[in-house]
Coordinates of C-alpha atoms and ligand atoms in Angstrom, one line a residue:
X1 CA 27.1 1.9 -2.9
X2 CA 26.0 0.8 -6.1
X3 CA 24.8 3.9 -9.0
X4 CA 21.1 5.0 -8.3
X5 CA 19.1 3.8 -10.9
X6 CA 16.0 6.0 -11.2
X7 CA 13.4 3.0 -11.2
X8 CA 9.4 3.1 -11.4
X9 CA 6.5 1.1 -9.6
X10 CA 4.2 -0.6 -11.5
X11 CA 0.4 -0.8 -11.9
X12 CA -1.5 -3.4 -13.2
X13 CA -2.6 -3.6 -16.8
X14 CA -5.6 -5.1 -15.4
X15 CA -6.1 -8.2 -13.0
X16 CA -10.0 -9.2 -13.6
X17 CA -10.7 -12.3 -14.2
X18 CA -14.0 -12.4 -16.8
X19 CA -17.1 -12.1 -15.1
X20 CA -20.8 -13.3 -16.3
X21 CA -22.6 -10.3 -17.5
X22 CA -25.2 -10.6 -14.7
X23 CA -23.6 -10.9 -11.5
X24 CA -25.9 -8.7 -9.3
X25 CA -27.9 -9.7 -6.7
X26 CA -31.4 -9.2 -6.9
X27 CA -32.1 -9.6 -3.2
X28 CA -33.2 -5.4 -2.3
X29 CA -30.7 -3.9 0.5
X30 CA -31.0 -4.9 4.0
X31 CA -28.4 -4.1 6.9
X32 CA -28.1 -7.6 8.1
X33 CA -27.9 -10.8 6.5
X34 CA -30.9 -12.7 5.7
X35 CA -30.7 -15.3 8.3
X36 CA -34.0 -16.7 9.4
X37 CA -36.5 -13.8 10.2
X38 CA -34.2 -11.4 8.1
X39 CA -35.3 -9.0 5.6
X40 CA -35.6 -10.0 1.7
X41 CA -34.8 -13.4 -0.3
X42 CA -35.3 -16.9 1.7
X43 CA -33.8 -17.4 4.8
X44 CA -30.8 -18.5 6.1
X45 CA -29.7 -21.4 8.6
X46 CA -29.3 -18.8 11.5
X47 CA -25.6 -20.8 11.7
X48 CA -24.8 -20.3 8.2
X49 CA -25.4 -16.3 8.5
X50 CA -23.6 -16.2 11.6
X51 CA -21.0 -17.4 9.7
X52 CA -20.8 -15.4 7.1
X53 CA -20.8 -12.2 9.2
X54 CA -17.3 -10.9 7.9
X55 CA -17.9 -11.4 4.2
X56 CA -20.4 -8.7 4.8
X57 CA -18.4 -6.0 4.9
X58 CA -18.3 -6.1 1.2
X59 CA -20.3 -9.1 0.3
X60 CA -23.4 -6.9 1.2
X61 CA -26.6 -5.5 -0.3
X62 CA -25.3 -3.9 -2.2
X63 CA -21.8 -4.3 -2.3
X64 CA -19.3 -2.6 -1.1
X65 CA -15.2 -2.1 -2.1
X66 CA -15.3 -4.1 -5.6
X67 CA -16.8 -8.0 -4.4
X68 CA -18.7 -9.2 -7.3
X69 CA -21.3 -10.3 -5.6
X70 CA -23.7 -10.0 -2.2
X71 CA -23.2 -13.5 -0.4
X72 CA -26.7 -12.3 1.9
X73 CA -29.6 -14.4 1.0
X74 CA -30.0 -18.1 0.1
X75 CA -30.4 -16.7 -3.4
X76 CA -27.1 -15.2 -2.9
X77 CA -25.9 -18.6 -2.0
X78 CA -27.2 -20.9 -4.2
X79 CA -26.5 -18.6 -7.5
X80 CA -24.0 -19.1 -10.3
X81 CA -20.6 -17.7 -8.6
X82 CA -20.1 -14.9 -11.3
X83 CA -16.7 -15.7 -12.2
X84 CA -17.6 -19.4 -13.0
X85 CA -21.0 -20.7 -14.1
X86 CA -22.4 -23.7 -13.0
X87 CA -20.5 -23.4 -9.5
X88 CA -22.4 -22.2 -6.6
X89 CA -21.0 -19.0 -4.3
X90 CA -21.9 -21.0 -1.8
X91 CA -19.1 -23.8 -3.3
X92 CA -16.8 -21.4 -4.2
X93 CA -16.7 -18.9 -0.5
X94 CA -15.7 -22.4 0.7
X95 CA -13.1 -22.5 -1.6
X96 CA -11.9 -18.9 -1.1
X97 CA -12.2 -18.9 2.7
X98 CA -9.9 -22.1 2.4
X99 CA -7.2 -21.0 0.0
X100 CA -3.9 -19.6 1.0
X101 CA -3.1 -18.3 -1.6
X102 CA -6.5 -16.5 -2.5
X103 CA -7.9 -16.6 0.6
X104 CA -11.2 -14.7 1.9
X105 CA -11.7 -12.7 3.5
X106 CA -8.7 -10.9 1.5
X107 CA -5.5 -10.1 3.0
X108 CA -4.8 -8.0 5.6
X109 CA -7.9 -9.2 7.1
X110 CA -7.5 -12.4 9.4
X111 CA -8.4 -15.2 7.5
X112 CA -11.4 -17.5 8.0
X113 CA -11.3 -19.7 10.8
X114 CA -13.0 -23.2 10.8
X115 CA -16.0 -21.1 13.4
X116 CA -16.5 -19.8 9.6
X117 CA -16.1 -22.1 7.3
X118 CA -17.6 -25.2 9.3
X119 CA -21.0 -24.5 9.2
X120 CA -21.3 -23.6 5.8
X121 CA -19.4 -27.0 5.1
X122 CA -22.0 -28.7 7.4
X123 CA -24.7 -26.9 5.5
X124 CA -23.7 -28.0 2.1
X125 CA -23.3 -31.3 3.3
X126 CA -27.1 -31.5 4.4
X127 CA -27.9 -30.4 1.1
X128 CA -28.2 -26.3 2.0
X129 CA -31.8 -26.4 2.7
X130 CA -33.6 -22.7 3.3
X131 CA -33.3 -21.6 6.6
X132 CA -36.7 -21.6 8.7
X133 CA -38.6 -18.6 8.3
X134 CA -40.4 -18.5 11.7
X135 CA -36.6 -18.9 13.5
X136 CA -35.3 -15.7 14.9
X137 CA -31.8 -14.9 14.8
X138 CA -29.4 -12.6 16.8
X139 CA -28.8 -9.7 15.3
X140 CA -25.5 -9.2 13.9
X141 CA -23.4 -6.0 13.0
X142 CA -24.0 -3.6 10.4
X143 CA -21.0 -3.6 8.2
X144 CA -19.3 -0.9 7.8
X145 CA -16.2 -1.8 5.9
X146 CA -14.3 -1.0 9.4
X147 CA -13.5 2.8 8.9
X148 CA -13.3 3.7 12.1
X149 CA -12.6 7.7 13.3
X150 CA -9.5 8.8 14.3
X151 CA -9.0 10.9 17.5
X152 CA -8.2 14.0 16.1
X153 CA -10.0 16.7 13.4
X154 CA -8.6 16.8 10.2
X155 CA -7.8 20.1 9.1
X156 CA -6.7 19.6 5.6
X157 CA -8.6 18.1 2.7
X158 CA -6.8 16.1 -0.4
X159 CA -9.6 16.1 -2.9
X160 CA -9.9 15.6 -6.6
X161 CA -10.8 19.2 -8.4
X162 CA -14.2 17.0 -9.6
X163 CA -15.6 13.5 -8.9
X164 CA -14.6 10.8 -11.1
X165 CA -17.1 9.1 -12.7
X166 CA -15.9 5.6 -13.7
X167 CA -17.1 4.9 -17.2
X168 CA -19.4 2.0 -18.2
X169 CA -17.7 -1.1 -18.6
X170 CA -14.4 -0.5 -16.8
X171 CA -14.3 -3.4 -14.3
X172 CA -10.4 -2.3 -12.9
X173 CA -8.7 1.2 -13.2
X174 CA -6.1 3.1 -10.7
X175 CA -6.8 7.3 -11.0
X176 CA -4.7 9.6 -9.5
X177 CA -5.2 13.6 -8.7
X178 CA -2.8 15.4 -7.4
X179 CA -2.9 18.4 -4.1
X180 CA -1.1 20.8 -3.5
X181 CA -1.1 21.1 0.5
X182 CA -0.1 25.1 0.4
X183 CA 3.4 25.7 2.1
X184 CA 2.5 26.7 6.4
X185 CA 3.9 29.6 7.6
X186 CA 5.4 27.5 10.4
X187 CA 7.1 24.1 10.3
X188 CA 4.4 21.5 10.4
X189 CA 3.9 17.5 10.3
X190 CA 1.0 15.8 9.1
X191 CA -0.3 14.0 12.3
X192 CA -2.7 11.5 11.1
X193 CA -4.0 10.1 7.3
X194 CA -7.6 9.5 7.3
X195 CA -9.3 7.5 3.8
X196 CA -12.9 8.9 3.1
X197 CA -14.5 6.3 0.9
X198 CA -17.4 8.1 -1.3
X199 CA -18.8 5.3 -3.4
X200 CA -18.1 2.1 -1.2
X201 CA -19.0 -0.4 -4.1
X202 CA -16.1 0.4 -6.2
X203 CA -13.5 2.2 -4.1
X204 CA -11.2 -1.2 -3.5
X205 CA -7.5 0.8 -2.0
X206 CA -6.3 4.0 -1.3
X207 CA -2.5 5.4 -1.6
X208 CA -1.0 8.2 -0.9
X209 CA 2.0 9.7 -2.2
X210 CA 3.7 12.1 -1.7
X211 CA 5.6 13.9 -4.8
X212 CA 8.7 16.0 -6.4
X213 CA 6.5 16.5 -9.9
X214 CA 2.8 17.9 -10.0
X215 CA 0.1 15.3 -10.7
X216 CA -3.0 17.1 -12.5
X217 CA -6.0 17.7 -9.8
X218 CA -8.1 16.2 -12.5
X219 CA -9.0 12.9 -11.8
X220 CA -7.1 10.8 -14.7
X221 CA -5.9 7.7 -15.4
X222 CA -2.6 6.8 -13.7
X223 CA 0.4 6.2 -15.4
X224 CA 1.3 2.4 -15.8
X225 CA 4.2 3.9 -13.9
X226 CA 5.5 5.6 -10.6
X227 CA 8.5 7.4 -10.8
X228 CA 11.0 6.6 -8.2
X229 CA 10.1 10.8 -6.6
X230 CA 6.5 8.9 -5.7
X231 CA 7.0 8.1 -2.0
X232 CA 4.0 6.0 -0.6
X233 CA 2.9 7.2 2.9
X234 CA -0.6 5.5 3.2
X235 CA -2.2 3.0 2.3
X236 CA -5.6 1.5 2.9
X237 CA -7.7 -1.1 1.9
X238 CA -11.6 -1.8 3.3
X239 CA -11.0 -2.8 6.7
X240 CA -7.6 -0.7 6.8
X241 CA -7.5 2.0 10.1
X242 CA -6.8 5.3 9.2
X243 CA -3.3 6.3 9.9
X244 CA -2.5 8.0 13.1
X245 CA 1.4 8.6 13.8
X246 CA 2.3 7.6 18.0
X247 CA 2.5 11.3 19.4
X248 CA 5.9 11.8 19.3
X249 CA 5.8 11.7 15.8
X250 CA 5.0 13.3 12.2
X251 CA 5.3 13.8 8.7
X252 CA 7.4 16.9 8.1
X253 CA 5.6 19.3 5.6
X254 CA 8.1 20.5 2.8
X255 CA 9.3 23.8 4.2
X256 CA 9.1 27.3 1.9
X257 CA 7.0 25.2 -0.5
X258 CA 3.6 23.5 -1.2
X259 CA 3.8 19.5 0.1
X260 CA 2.3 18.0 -3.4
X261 CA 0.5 15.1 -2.7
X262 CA -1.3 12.4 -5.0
X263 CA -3.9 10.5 -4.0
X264 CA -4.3 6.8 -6.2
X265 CA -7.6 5.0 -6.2
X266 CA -8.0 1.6 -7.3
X267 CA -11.9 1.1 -8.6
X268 CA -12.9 -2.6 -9.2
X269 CA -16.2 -2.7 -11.0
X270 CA -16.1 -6.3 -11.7
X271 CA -20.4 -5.8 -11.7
X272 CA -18.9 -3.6 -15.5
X273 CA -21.7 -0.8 -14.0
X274 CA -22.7 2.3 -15.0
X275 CA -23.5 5.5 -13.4
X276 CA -20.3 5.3 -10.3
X277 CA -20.0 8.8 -10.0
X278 CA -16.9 8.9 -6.5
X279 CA -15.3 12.0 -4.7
X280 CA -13.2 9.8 -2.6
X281 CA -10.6 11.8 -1.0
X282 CA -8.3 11.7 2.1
X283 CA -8.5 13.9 5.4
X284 CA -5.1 15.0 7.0
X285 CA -4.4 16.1 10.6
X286 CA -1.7 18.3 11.0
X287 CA 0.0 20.0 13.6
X288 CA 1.9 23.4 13.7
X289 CA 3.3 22.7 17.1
X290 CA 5.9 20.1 15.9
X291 CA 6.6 16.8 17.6
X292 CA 9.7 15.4 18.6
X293 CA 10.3 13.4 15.5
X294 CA 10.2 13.5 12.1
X295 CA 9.0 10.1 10.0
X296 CA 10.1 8.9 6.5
X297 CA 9.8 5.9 4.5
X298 CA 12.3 3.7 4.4
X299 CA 12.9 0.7 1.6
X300 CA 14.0 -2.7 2.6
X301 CA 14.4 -5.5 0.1
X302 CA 16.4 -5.6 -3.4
X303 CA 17.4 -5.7 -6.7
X304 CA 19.1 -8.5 -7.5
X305 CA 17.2 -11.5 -8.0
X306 CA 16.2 -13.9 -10.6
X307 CA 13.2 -15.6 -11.2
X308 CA 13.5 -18.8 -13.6
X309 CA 10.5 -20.1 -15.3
X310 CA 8.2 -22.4 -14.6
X311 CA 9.4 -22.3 -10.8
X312 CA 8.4 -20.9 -7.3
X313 CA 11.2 -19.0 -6.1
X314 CA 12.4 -17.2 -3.1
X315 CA 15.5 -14.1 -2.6
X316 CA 16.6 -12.9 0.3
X317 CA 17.6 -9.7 0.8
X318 CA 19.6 -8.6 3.9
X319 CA 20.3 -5.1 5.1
X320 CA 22.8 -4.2 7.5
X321 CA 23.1 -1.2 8.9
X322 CA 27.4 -1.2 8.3
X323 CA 29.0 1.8 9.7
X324 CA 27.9 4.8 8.4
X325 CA 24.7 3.7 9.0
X326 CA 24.1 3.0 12.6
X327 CA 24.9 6.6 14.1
X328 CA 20.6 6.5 13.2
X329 CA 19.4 3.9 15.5
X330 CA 17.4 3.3 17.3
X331 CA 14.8 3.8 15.2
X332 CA 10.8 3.3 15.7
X333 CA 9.2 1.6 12.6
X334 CA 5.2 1.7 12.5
X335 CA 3.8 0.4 9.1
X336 CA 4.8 -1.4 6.4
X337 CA 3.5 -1.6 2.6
X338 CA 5.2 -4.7 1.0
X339 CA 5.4 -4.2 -3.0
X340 CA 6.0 -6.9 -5.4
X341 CA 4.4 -7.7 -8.9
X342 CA 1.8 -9.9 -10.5
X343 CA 3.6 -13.3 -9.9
X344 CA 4.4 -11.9 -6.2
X345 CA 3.0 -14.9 -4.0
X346 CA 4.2 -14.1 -0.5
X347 CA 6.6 -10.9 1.1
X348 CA 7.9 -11.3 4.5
X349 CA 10.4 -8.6 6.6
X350 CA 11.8 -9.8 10.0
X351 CA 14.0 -7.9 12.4
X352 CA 17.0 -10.6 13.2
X353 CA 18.6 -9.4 16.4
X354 CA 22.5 -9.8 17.2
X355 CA 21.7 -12.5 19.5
X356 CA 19.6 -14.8 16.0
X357 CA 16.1 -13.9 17.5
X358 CA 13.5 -12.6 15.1
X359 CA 10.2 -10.2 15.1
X360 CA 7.9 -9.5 12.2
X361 CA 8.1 -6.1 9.9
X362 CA 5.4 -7.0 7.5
X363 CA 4.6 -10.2 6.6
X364 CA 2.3 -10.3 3.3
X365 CA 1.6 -14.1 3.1
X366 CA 0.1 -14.8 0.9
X367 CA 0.9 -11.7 -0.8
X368 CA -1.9 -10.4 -3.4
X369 CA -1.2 -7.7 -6.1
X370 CA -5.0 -7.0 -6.0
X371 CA -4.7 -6.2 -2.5
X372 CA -2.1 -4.5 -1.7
X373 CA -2.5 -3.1 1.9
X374 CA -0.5 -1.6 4.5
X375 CA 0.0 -3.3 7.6
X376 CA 0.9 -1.8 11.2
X377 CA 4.1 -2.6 12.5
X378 CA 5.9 -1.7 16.4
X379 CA 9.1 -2.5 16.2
X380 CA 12.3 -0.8 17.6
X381 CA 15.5 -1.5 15.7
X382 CA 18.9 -0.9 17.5
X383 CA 22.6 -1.3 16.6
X384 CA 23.8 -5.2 15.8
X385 CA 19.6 -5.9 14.2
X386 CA 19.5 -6.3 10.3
X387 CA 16.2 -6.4 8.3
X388 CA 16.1 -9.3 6.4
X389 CA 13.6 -9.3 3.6
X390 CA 12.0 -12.7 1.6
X391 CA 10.0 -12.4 -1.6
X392 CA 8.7 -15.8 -3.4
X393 CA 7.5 -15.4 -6.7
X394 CA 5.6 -18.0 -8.9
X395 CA 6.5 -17.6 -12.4
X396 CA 4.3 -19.8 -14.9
X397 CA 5.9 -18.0 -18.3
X398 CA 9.0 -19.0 -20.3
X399 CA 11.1 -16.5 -19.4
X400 CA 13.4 -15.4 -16.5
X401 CA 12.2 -12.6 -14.7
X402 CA 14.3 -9.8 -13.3
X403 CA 13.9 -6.7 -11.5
X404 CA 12.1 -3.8 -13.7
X405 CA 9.5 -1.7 -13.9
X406 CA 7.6 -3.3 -16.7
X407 CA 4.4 -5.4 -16.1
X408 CA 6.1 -8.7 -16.7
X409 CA 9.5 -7.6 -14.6
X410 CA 9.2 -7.5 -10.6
X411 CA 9.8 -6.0 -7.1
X412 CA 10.6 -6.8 -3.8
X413 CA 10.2 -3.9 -2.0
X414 CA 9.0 -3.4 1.6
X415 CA 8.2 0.5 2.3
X416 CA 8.8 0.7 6.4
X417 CA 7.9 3.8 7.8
X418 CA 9.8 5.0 10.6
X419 CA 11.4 7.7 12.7
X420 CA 13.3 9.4 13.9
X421 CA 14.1 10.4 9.7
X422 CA 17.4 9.5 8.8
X423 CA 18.8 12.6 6.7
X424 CA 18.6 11.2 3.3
X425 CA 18.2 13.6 0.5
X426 CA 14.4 13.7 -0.3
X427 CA 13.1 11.0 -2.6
X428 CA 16.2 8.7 -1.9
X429 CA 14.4 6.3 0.3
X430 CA 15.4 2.8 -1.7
X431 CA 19.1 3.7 -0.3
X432 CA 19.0 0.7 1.9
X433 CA 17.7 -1.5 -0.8
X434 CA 20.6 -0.7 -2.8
X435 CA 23.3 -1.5 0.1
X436 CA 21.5 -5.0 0.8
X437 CA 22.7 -8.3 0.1
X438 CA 20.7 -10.4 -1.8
X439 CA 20.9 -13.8 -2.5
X440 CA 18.4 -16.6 -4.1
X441 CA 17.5 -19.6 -1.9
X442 CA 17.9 -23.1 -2.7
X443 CA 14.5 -24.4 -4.3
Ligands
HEC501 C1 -12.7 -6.5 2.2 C2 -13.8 -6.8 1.3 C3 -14.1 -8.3 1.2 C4 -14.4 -9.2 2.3 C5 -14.5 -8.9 3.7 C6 -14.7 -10.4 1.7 N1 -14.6 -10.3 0.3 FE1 -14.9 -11.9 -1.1 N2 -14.3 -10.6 -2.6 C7 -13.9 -9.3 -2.4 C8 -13.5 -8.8 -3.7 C9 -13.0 -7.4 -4.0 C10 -13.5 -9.9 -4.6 C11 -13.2 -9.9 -6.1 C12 -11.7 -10.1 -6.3 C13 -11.3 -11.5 -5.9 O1 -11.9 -12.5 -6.5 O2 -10.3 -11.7 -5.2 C14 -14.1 -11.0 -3.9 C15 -14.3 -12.2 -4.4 C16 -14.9 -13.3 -3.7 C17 -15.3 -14.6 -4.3 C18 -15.0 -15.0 -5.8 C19 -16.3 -14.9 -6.6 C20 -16.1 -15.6 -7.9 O3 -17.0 -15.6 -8.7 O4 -15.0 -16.1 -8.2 C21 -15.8 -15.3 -3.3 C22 -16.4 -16.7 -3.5 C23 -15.8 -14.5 -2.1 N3 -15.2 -13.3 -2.4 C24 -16.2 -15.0 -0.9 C25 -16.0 -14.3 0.3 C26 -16.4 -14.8 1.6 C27 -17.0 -16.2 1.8 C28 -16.0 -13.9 2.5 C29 -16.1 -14.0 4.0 C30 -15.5 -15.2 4.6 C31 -15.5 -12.8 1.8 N4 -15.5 -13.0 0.5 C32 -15.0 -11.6 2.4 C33 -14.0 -8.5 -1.3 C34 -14.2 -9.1 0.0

């Protein structure tokens, strides 16, 4: 096994692209779209509404989880997009809800089918006249950014000591706080992680980590840096479920000592508003009769790679298990968070069976540093499987970039959660990246 580097995750600098100072709608909230017969602005082609039924779940009035704009109304529509004047939104959804590498709705939401984009297509072929107002449309769903409640009650908290309050003109920050979950008299396992979004229009993910140093309870600024003792055991973005571990399963709660925990939320204010005032926290479920297993976060991925400029590039990582290893399996493995960088363009795990056949762990294609999410994985891995990990990378500078933490370095790291916990020392989870075998595919 190879020396254990300590090693850091990175946060963006920032990510925005520049936006036109006045990029909010001035259509007044309504809790549908504004097809024909809807409330406020000119109608929509009852079609073209329909269609545009999932962007509402932050493309609202007003919006929610960072979108720059409120795609409701035909003035919505029809508006400077506010990244790029002179093009419409209604131009540029197309383009989004097209792209694969920037696609809309953003990953890990399905992307847009050609139910979605074809009318609006249709429409701006016609010329995108106003919809008629005398039409009535169905009714369509109130967004809600799809939290949905778990089937439990939380019984622990993980809030800041005060509300952030996002300061005028900040259009992309992570904060972190850190709780202190106070040491049970009885072993205990967190059960479930639930995200509780205060401020919807800005709150754009959720992590949780949990850690070997104490993080203020202040809400601050995050370090550019995690420190390798950061282990991330949620993560949501709008649209994410809460986390709720199958029921023969938990977190184990440090024993003797308080489980510190530090929450990171990313606000995108790409509106540059004032006045966001947000308590958004995290609800736990825990459990003090303990279930059969404990979970843990595994790595997969690697280290050594090489990413030459000017070039798209792919590594591939393999882990096998190899003989001290094995005595674990099976194990269960139930989520995934794939990690790579800014020029990170696609992430993909796949189980490879002894007998060549192949099932998903994760597959973050295309893979967007804005969005990082976690995805839900079921997957059993038994003796003779290997994880095999990909990571392509775009890199448009003049350099060769390496592994690092630095903003212009990169990752390729795919946190698996799983159980039953191997017994690593705490905090050693990137083990199995270190043992893997990496190599860089042919162009
Ligand atoms: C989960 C929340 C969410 C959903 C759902 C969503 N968006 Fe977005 N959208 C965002 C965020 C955040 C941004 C800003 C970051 C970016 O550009 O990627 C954005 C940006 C955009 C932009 C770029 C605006 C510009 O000026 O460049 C367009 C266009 C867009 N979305 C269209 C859509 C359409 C069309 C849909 C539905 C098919 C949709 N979005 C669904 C959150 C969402």
């Amino acid at each position: 096994m190879r020396r254990f580097r300590p090693f850091f995750f990175l946060l963006p600098a920032a990510v925005v692209a520049a936006c036109s100072p006045d990029s909010s709608s001035s259509t007044p909230a309504s809790t549908g779209p504004a097809g024909a017969g809807g409330a406020g602005g000119t109608p929509l082609p009852c079609d073209v509404a329909e269609a545009l039924t999932r962007c509402h779940d932050c493309h609202s009035s007003p919006t929610q989880f960072g979108a720059p704009m409120s795609l409701m109304t035909y003035e919505d529509l029809v508006r400077d997009t506010p990244s790029t004047p002179g093009v419409s939104a209604l131009v540029r959804a197309l383009e989004r809800m097209k792209s694969t590498d920037k696609p809309m709705p953003p990953v890990p939401r399905e992307r847009a089918s050609f139910k979605e984009y074809g009318p609006l297509d249709a429409w701006l072929e016609r010329g995108f006249p106003p919809g008629d107002p005398a039409q009535k449309c169905a009714p369509v769903a109130t967004p809600d950014g799809g939290v949905v409640a778990p089937a439990c009650e939380p019984d622990t908290k993980l809030r800041a000591e005060a509300p952030y309050s996002l300061q005028e003109g900040t259009s992309d920050i992570y904060v972190c706080y850190g709780v202190d979950v106070p040491a049970p008299a009885d072993r205990r396992q967190i059960t479930a992680i639930i995200p509780r979004v205060d401020d919807k229009s800005v709150v754009h993910h959720i992590v949780v980590f949990e850690a070997d140093k104490t993080e203020s309870p202040k809400p601050h600024k995050c370090k550019d840096i995690f420190p390798i003792d950061w282990k991330a055991v949620y993560a949501w973005a709008p649209g994410g479920p809460p986390f709720v571990l199958p029921e023969e399963a938990g977190f184990p709660m440090a024993e003797g000592k308080p489980t510190h925990l530090v929450v990171q939320v990313h606000y995108s204010n790409l509106k540059h508003e004032a006045g966001h005032v947000d308590a958004t926290g995290v609800d736990l479920c825990t459990t003090e009769t303990p279930r059969k297993y404990d979970a843990d976060i595994l790595w997969v991925g690697g280290f050594e790679f090489a990413v030459p400029p000017h070039q798209t590039s792919t590594v591939e990582c393999t882990f096998d298990w190899g003989q001290n290893w094995t005595k674990y399996l099976p194990l269960q493995v139930v989520q995934s968070w794939p990690h790579m960088h800014q020029l990170g363009r696609k992430l993909t795990t796949d189980l490879v069976r002894a007998d060549g056949t192949r099932s998903p762990l994760g597959h973050a294609d295309p893979f967007s540093f804005f969005d990082q999410a976690a995805y839900p994985v079921d997957a059993t891995v038994s003796n003779g499987d290997k994880f095999v990990t990909r990571c392509t990378w775009e890199n448009p500078t003049d350099q060769t970039v390496v592994w690092g933490e630095e903003t212009s370095q990169e990752m390729c790291f795919n946190l698996l959660t799983y159980y039953p916990r191997i017994p690593l020392p705490q905090f050693s989870g990137p083990a199995a990246s270190y043992l893997s075998d990496c190599k860089m595919q042919k162009p």
